[in-house]
Structures are given as C-alpha cells and as structure tokens.
C-alpha cells in the first residue's frame, strides 16, 4: 500500500520569508501527487497536483512543488509567505488504477507577523 | 453549485447511540468518499463508492456502514457509537477515479464527539 511521510508536523515562519514543506512517498509504480490545504474549520481544498509532464507544478497563489522521482519526493515551496497562508497542508498520493488517495499526516504552517 | 454539503456540523453522542452523517453533492460526481481526521493522523478512508448501488471498504471501516441509493447522496451510519469514533468526518467526491487525476472536492466536515 501507498504511504506518505510529512516529517514536519509544524512549521513556523515569519511573514515574507520562504518556506518548504516536505513530502516523501513510497511507491515503485506510476504515481499522481497532490497537495491539499485546509484553512481553520474548513474542508480540504486542492492546492496543486502532478499528473505527468513538467516536474514543476504551480498554484495560483504562488506555491510550487517539484516531483522528484529518484528521491520519491514532492516538496512544496513558496518564496515569500503571507499571513493568509496559515493553514494545514496535506500531501497525498495515488497510483494508476487506484480508487482513493493516501494522505500524509499534515504540516501546520503558521506565518508570524 | 453548492458542491459537497454535510450535516450536521457538530454532534455529541452518548456511548452506544447511533446516528447518520449526511453527505450530498450536486456536481453529478460518480465517486464519493468518507474520511475521518484525527489530530496528527491525517485523513483515513472509511468507505467509498464508485456509483449508485456500489460501495467498498477503505482503511478503517469497522463500526461504520454506508449506502449509495442515488448519485447525489452518500450517508455514513454509526451503530453503537464508541469514544474511539470521536473525530472529524469529511465527505468528498470526484467525477471519476482520483488515479485519473481528478480533484477531490471536500465538504466542510462534521465534528463528532462520543462521550
């Protein structure tokens, strides 16, 4: 079965500083990778996803993630964070033919003014 | 489009009581899912459905039941509630398989406490 590891449970960062949230997955087959964001007291929303093609994918609000097959990683980055980025971020993976996503345990990003 | 809706938002149950968590989507999605979210544990899949009349177990199905009589609705039934079922429950849907790259759309969640 798939598994996803998010090593950092909490990441505090000052406003306008860069941030990286780490995600590693276990799989030897073709995978699809997702980052979801959960704002306080809300459901999850898709931030970005990698299906195929360019290994660098971007979101509309300045986040980007790079698929690295050799390191089985899909780290999320933003060069300059805002207060409004404070949320919990979940990495998820699925594989060809699967019916569901496997989620990591989440990383709580707190942006400090 | 209301998207994915869930009721109730909050509920407190006594041990041994039963209840049904409601989930509905108006996007004509084929696939629907129930997850539970425990602190520090991420989301765990309880049950999912690939279409009306078809359901299957996820990672943590014990203590729960589901049905899918229509495309729109996917209720989750808790029989004999236990403190271990205290959690936040999320319903989600996709047009087709997530492995086709489809985005999962989530409801706002139901926070359940069993005392």
PDB file of N, CA and C in Angstrom, chain A residues 19-75:
ATOM      1  N   UNK A  19       9.437  29.311   2.461  1.00  0.00           N
ATOM      2  CA  UNK A  19       9.090  28.108   3.216  1.00  0.00           C
ATOM      3  C   UNK A  19       9.142  26.889   2.303  1.00  0.00           C
ATOM      4  N   UNK A  20       9.512  25.752   2.899  1.00  0.00           N
ATOM      5  CA  UNK A  20       9.451  24.473   2.207  1.00  0.00           C
ATOM      6  C   UNK A  20       8.774  23.462   3.122  1.00  0.00           C
ATOM      7  N   UNK A  21       7.758  22.808   2.619  1.00  0.00           N
ATOM      8  CA  UNK A  21       7.081  21.738   3.355  1.00  0.00           C
ATOM      9  C   UNK A  21       7.418  20.432   2.649  1.00  0.00           C
ATOM     10  N   UNK A  22       7.943  19.485   3.424  1.00  0.00           N
ATOM     11  CA  UNK A  22       8.481  18.281   2.810  1.00  0.00           C
ATOM     12  C   UNK A  22       7.454  17.156   2.723  1.00  0.00           C
ATOM     13  N   UNK A  23       7.551  16.393   1.645  1.00  0.00           N
ATOM     14  CA  UNK A  23       6.674  15.257   1.425  1.00  0.00           C
ATOM     15  C   UNK A  23       7.462  14.171   0.702  1.00  0.00           C
ATOM     16  N   UNK A  24       7.436  12.971   1.274  1.00  0.00           N
ATOM     17  CA  UNK A  24       8.027  11.810   0.618  1.00  0.00           C
ATOM     18  C   UNK A  24       6.988  10.707   0.541  1.00  0.00           C
ATOM     19  N   UNK A  25       7.034   9.929  -0.520  1.00  0.00           N
ATOM     20  CA  UNK A  25       6.055   8.861  -0.705  1.00  0.00           C
ATOM     21  C   UNK A  25       6.785   7.560  -0.988  1.00  0.00           C
ATOM     22  N   UNK A  26       6.066   6.473  -0.834  1.00  0.00           N
ATOM     23  CA  UNK A  26       6.646   5.156  -1.120  1.00  0.00           C
ATOM     24  C   UNK A  26       5.887   4.539  -2.283  1.00  0.00           C
ATOM     25  N   UNK A  27       6.572   4.318  -3.354  1.00  0.00           N
ATOM     26  CA  UNK A  27       5.940   3.644  -4.490  1.00  0.00           C
ATOM     27  C   UNK A  27       6.977   3.319  -5.522  1.00  0.00           C
ATOM     28  N   UNK A  28       6.779   2.232  -6.204  1.00  0.00           N
ATOM     29  CA  UNK A  28       7.671   1.881  -7.296  1.00  0.00           C
ATOM     30  C   UNK A  28       6.935   1.925  -8.632  1.00  0.00           C
ATOM     31  N   UNK A  29       5.683   2.378  -8.596  1.00  0.00           N
ATOM     32  CA  UNK A  29       4.899   2.442  -9.829  1.00  0.00           C
ATOM     33  C   UNK A  29       4.554   3.895 -10.124  1.00  0.00           C
ATOM     34  N   UNK A  30       3.859   4.090 -11.209  1.00  0.00           N
ATOM     35  CA  UNK A  30       3.468   5.453 -11.578  1.00  0.00           C
ATOM     36  C   UNK A  30       2.537   6.032 -10.525  1.00  0.00           C
ATOM     37  N   UNK A  31       2.827   7.243 -10.118  1.00  0.00           N
ATOM     38  CA  UNK A  31       2.022   7.892  -9.088  1.00  0.00           C
ATOM     39  C   UNK A  31       1.518   9.242  -9.563  1.00  0.00           C
ATOM     40  N   UNK A  32       0.453   9.665  -8.911  1.00  0.00           N
ATOM     41  CA  UNK A  32      -0.046  11.019  -9.057  1.00  0.00           C
ATOM     42  C   UNK A  32       0.016  11.659  -7.675  1.00  0.00           C
ATOM     43  N   UNK A  33       0.460  12.887  -7.619  1.00  0.00           N
ATOM     44  CA  UNK A  33       0.730  13.537  -6.341  1.00  0.00           C
ATOM     45  C   UNK A  33      -0.062  14.825  -6.211  1.00  0.00           C
ATOM     46  N   UNK A  34      -0.514  15.085  -4.998  1.00  0.00           N
ATOM     47  CA  UNK A  34      -1.382  16.228  -4.729  1.00  0.00           C
ATOM     48  C   UNK A  34      -0.927  16.937  -3.453  1.00  0.00           C
ATOM     49  N   UNK A  35      -1.154  18.228  -3.411  1.00  0.00           N
ATOM     50  CA  UNK A  35      -1.110  18.991  -2.171  1.00  0.00           C
ATOM     51  C   UNK A  35      -2.487  19.617  -1.949  1.00  0.00           C
ATOM     52  N   UNK A  36      -3.037  19.359  -0.764  1.00  0.00           N
ATOM     53  CA  UNK A  36      -4.296  19.961  -0.354  1.00  0.00           C
ATOM     54  C   UNK A  36      -4.035  20.906   0.816  1.00  0.00           C
ATOM     55  N   UNK A  37      -4.852  21.957   0.925  1.00  0.00           N
ATOM     56  CA  UNK A  37      -4.730  22.906   2.023  1.00  0.00           C
ATOM     57  C   UNK A  37      -6.046  22.937   2.792  1.00  0.00           C
ATOM     58  N   UNK A  38      -5.912  23.016   4.105  1.00  0.00           N
ATOM     59  CA  UNK A  38      -7.089  23.093   4.976  1.00  0.00           C
ATOM     60  C   UNK A  38      -6.982  24.335   5.844  1.00  0.00           C
ATOM     61  N   UNK A  39      -7.827  25.316   5.583  1.00  0.00           N
ATOM     62  CA  UNK A  39      -7.882  26.509   6.428  1.00  0.00           C
ATOM     63  C   UNK A  39      -8.710  26.191   7.670  1.00  0.00           C
ATOM     64  N   UNK A  40      -8.516  26.931   8.746  1.00  0.00           N
ATOM     65  CA  UNK A  40      -9.198  26.612  10.005  1.00  0.00           C
ATOM     66  C   UNK A  40     -10.699  26.422   9.830  1.00  0.00           C
ATOM     67  N   UNK A  41     -11.182  25.323  10.394  1.00  0.00           N
ATOM     68  CA  UNK A  41     -12.619  24.992  10.414  1.00  0.00           C
ATOM     69  C   UNK A  41     -13.224  24.839   9.025  1.00  0.00           C
ATOM     70  N   UNK A  42     -12.411  24.427   8.067  1.00  0.00           N
ATOM     71  CA  UNK A  42     -12.916  24.200   6.717  1.00  0.00           C
ATOM     72  C   UNK A  42     -12.506  22.820   6.228  1.00  0.00           C
ATOM     73  N   UNK A  43     -13.087  22.411   5.116  1.00  0.00           N
ATOM     74  CA  UNK A  43     -12.665  21.183   4.457  1.00  0.00           C
ATOM     75  C   UNK A  43     -11.390  21.414   3.661  1.00  0.00           C
ATOM     76  N   UNK A  44     -10.880  20.349   3.064  1.00  0.00           N
ATOM     77  CA  UNK A  44      -9.652  20.447   2.287  1.00  0.00           C
ATOM     78  C   UNK A  44      -9.949  20.997   0.898  1.00  0.00           C
ATOM     79  N   UNK A  45      -8.970  21.751   0.363  1.00  0.00           N
ATOM     80  CA  UNK A  45      -9.078  22.270  -0.998  1.00  0.00           C
ATOM     81  C   UNK A  45      -7.802  21.906  -1.747  1.00  0.00           C
ATOM     82  N   UNK A  46      -7.941  21.587  -3.021  1.00  0.00           N
ATOM     83  CA  UNK A  46      -6.762  21.275  -3.817  1.00  0.00           C
ATOM     84  C   UNK A  46      -5.901  22.520  -3.996  1.00  0.00           C
ATOM     85  N   UNK A  47      -4.603  22.356  -3.761  1.00  0.00           N
ATOM     86  CA  UNK A  47      -3.650  23.445  -3.979  1.00  0.00           C
ATOM     87  C   UNK A  47      -2.962  23.269  -5.341  1.00  0.00           C
ATOM     88  N   UNK A  48      -2.443  22.085  -5.580  1.00  0.00           N
ATOM     89  CA  UNK A  48      -1.823  21.766  -6.864  1.00  0.00           C
ATOM     90  C   UNK A  48      -1.671  20.255  -6.976  1.00  0.00           C
ATOM     91  N   UNK A  49      -1.386  19.809  -8.212  1.00  0.00           N
ATOM     92  CA  UNK A  49      -1.225  18.370  -8.423  1.00  0.00           C
ATOM     93  C   UNK A  49      -0.237  18.102  -9.545  1.00  0.00           C
ATOM     94  N   UNK A  50       0.422  16.947  -9.454  1.00  0.00           N
ATOM     95  CA  UNK A  50       1.301  16.469 -10.501  1.00  0.00           C
ATOM     96  C   UNK A  50       0.699  15.184 -11.072  1.00  0.00           C
ATOM     97  N   UNK A  51       0.493  15.200 -12.386  1.00  0.00           N
ATOM     98  CA  UNK A  51      -0.009  14.004 -13.064  1.00  0.00           C
ATOM     99  C   UNK A  51       1.034  13.458 -14.026  1.00  0.00           C
ATOM    100  N   UNK A  52       1.611  14.338 -14.829  1.00  0.00           N
ATOM    101  CA  UNK A  52       2.631  13.951 -15.794  1.00  0.00           C
ATOM    102  C   UNK A  52       3.230  15.229 -16.366  1.00  0.00           C
ATOM    103  N   UNK A  53       4.230  15.071 -17.222  1.00  0.00           N
ATOM    104  CA  UNK A  53       4.804  16.230 -17.878  1.00  0.00           C
ATOM    105  C   UNK A  53       5.829  16.929 -17.015  1.00  0.00           C
ATOM    106  N   UNK A  54       5.828  18.255 -17.043  1.00  0.00           N
ATOM    107  CA  UNK A  54       6.805  19.035 -16.296  1.00  0.00           C
ATOM    108  C   UNK A  54       6.782  18.657 -14.823  1.00  0.00           C
ATOM    109  N   UNK A  55       7.951  18.475 -14.265  1.00  0.00           N
ATOM    110  CA  UNK A  55       8.023  18.044 -12.866  1.00  0.00           C
ATOM    111  C   UNK A  55       7.770  19.187 -11.898  1.00  0.00           C
ATOM    112  N   UNK A  56       7.728  20.417 -12.382  1.00  0.00           N
ATOM    113  CA  UNK A  56       7.452  21.574 -11.536  1.00  0.00           C
ATOM    114  C   UNK A  56       6.021  22.032 -11.801  1.00  0.00           C
ATOM    115  N   UNK A  57       5.208  22.030 -10.753  1.00  0.00           N
ATOM    116  CA  UNK A  57       3.825  22.471 -10.885  1.00  0.00           C
ATOM    117  C   UNK A  57       3.589  23.650  -9.955  1.00  0.00           C
ATOM    118  N   UNK A  58       2.698  24.531 -10.376  1.00  0.00           N
ATOM    119  CA  UNK A  58       2.469  25.760  -9.627  1.00  0.00           C
ATOM    120  C   UNK A  58       0.996  25.937  -9.289  1.00  0.00           C
ATOM    121  N   UNK A  59       0.735  26.676  -8.201  1.00  0.00           N
ATOM    122  CA  UNK A  59      -0.633  27.032  -7.857  1.00  0.00           C
ATOM    123  C   UNK A  59      -0.864  28.499  -8.192  1.00  0.00           C
ATOM    124  N   UNK A  60      -2.116  28.917  -8.108  1.00  0.00           N
ATOM    125  CA  UNK A  60      -2.436  30.293  -8.472  1.00  0.00           C
ATOM    126  C   UNK A  60      -1.998  31.285  -7.405  1.00  0.00           C
ATOM    127  N   UNK A  61      -1.720  30.816  -6.194  1.00  0.00           N
ATOM    128  CA  UNK A  61      -1.351  31.750  -5.128  1.00  0.00           C
ATOM    129  C   UNK A  61       0.127  31.661  -4.762  1.00  0.00           C
ATOM    130  N   UNK A  62       0.968  31.258  -5.720  1.00  0.00           N
ATOM    131  CA  UNK A  62       2.412  31.382  -5.550  1.00  0.00           C
ATOM    132  C   UNK A  62       3.136  30.169  -5.004  1.00  0.00           C
ATOM    133  N   UNK A  63       2.428  29.098  -4.658  1.00  0.00           N
ATOM    134  CA  UNK A  63       3.095  27.876  -4.231  1.00  0.00           C
ATOM    135  C   UNK A  63       3.558  27.086  -5.455  1.00  0.00           C
ATOM    136  N   UNK A  64       4.604  26.300  -5.263  1.00  0.00           N
ATOM    137  CA  UNK A  64       5.051  25.391  -6.307  1.00  0.00           C
ATOM    138  C   UNK A  64       5.566  24.111  -5.663  1.00  0.00           C
ATOM    139  N   UNK A  65       5.526  23.033  -6.417  1.00  0.00           N
ATOM    140  CA  UNK A  65       6.032  21.757  -5.918  1.00  0.00           C
ATOM    141  C   UNK A  65       6.768  21.062  -7.056  1.00  0.00           C
ATOM    142  N   UNK A  66       7.799  20.339  -6.697  1.00  0.00           N
ATOM    143  CA  UNK A  66       8.596  19.651  -7.697  1.00  0.00           C
ATOM    144  C   UNK A  66       8.583  18.154  -7.458  1.00  0.00           C
ATOM    145  N   UNK A  67       8.202  17.424  -8.470  1.00  0.00           N
ATOM    146  CA  UNK A  67       8.200  15.966  -8.416  1.00  0.00           C
ATOM    147  C   UNK A  67       9.611  15.470  -8.677  1.00  0.00           C
ATOM    148  N   UNK A  68      10.156  14.721  -7.723  1.00  0.00           N
ATOM    149  CA  UNK A  68      11.492  14.160  -7.872  1.00  0.00           C
ATOM    150  C   UNK A  68      11.382  12.641  -7.737  1.00  0.00           C
ATOM    151  N   UNK A  69      11.408  11.970  -8.875  1.00  0.00           N
ATOM    152  CA  UNK A  69      11.166  10.525  -8.872  1.00  0.00           C
ATOM    153  C   UNK A  69      12.288   9.765  -8.173  1.00  0.00           C
ATOM    154  N   UNK A  70      13.530  10.189  -8.367  1.00  0.00           N
ATOM    155  CA  UNK A  70      14.654   9.460  -7.787  1.00  0.00           C
ATOM    156  C   UNK A  70      14.664   9.557  -6.263  1.00  0.00           C
ATOM    157  N   UNK A  71      14.169  10.669  -5.734  1.00  0.00           N
ATOM    158  CA  UNK A  71      14.109  10.844  -4.279  1.00  0.00           C
ATOM    159  C   UNK A  71      12.710  10.580  -3.731  1.00  0.00           C
ATOM    160  N   UNK A  72      11.804  10.174  -4.568  1.00  0.00           N
ATOM    161  CA  UNK A  72      10.381   9.948  -4.210  1.00  0.00           C
ATOM    162  C   UNK A  72       9.873  11.079  -3.323  1.00  0.00           C
ATOM    163  N   UNK A  73      10.049  12.297  -3.819  1.00  0.00           N
ATOM    164  CA  UNK A  73       9.628  13.461  -3.033  1.00  0.00           C
ATOM    165  C   UNK A  73       8.740  14.383  -3.862  1.00  0.00           C
ATOM    166  N   UNK A  74       7.999  15.199  -3.155  1.00  0.00           N
ATOM    167  CA  UNK A  74       7.103  16.180  -3.793  1.00  0.00           C
ATOM    168  C   UNK A  74       6.982  17.353  -2.821  1.00  0.00           C
ATOM    169  N   UNK A  75       8.086  18.040  -2.605  1.00  0.00           N
ATOM    170  CA  UNK A  75       8.126  19.134  -1.625  1.00  0.00           C
ATOM    171  C   UNK A  75       7.413  20.372  -2.142  1.00  0.00           C
TER     172      UNK A  75
END
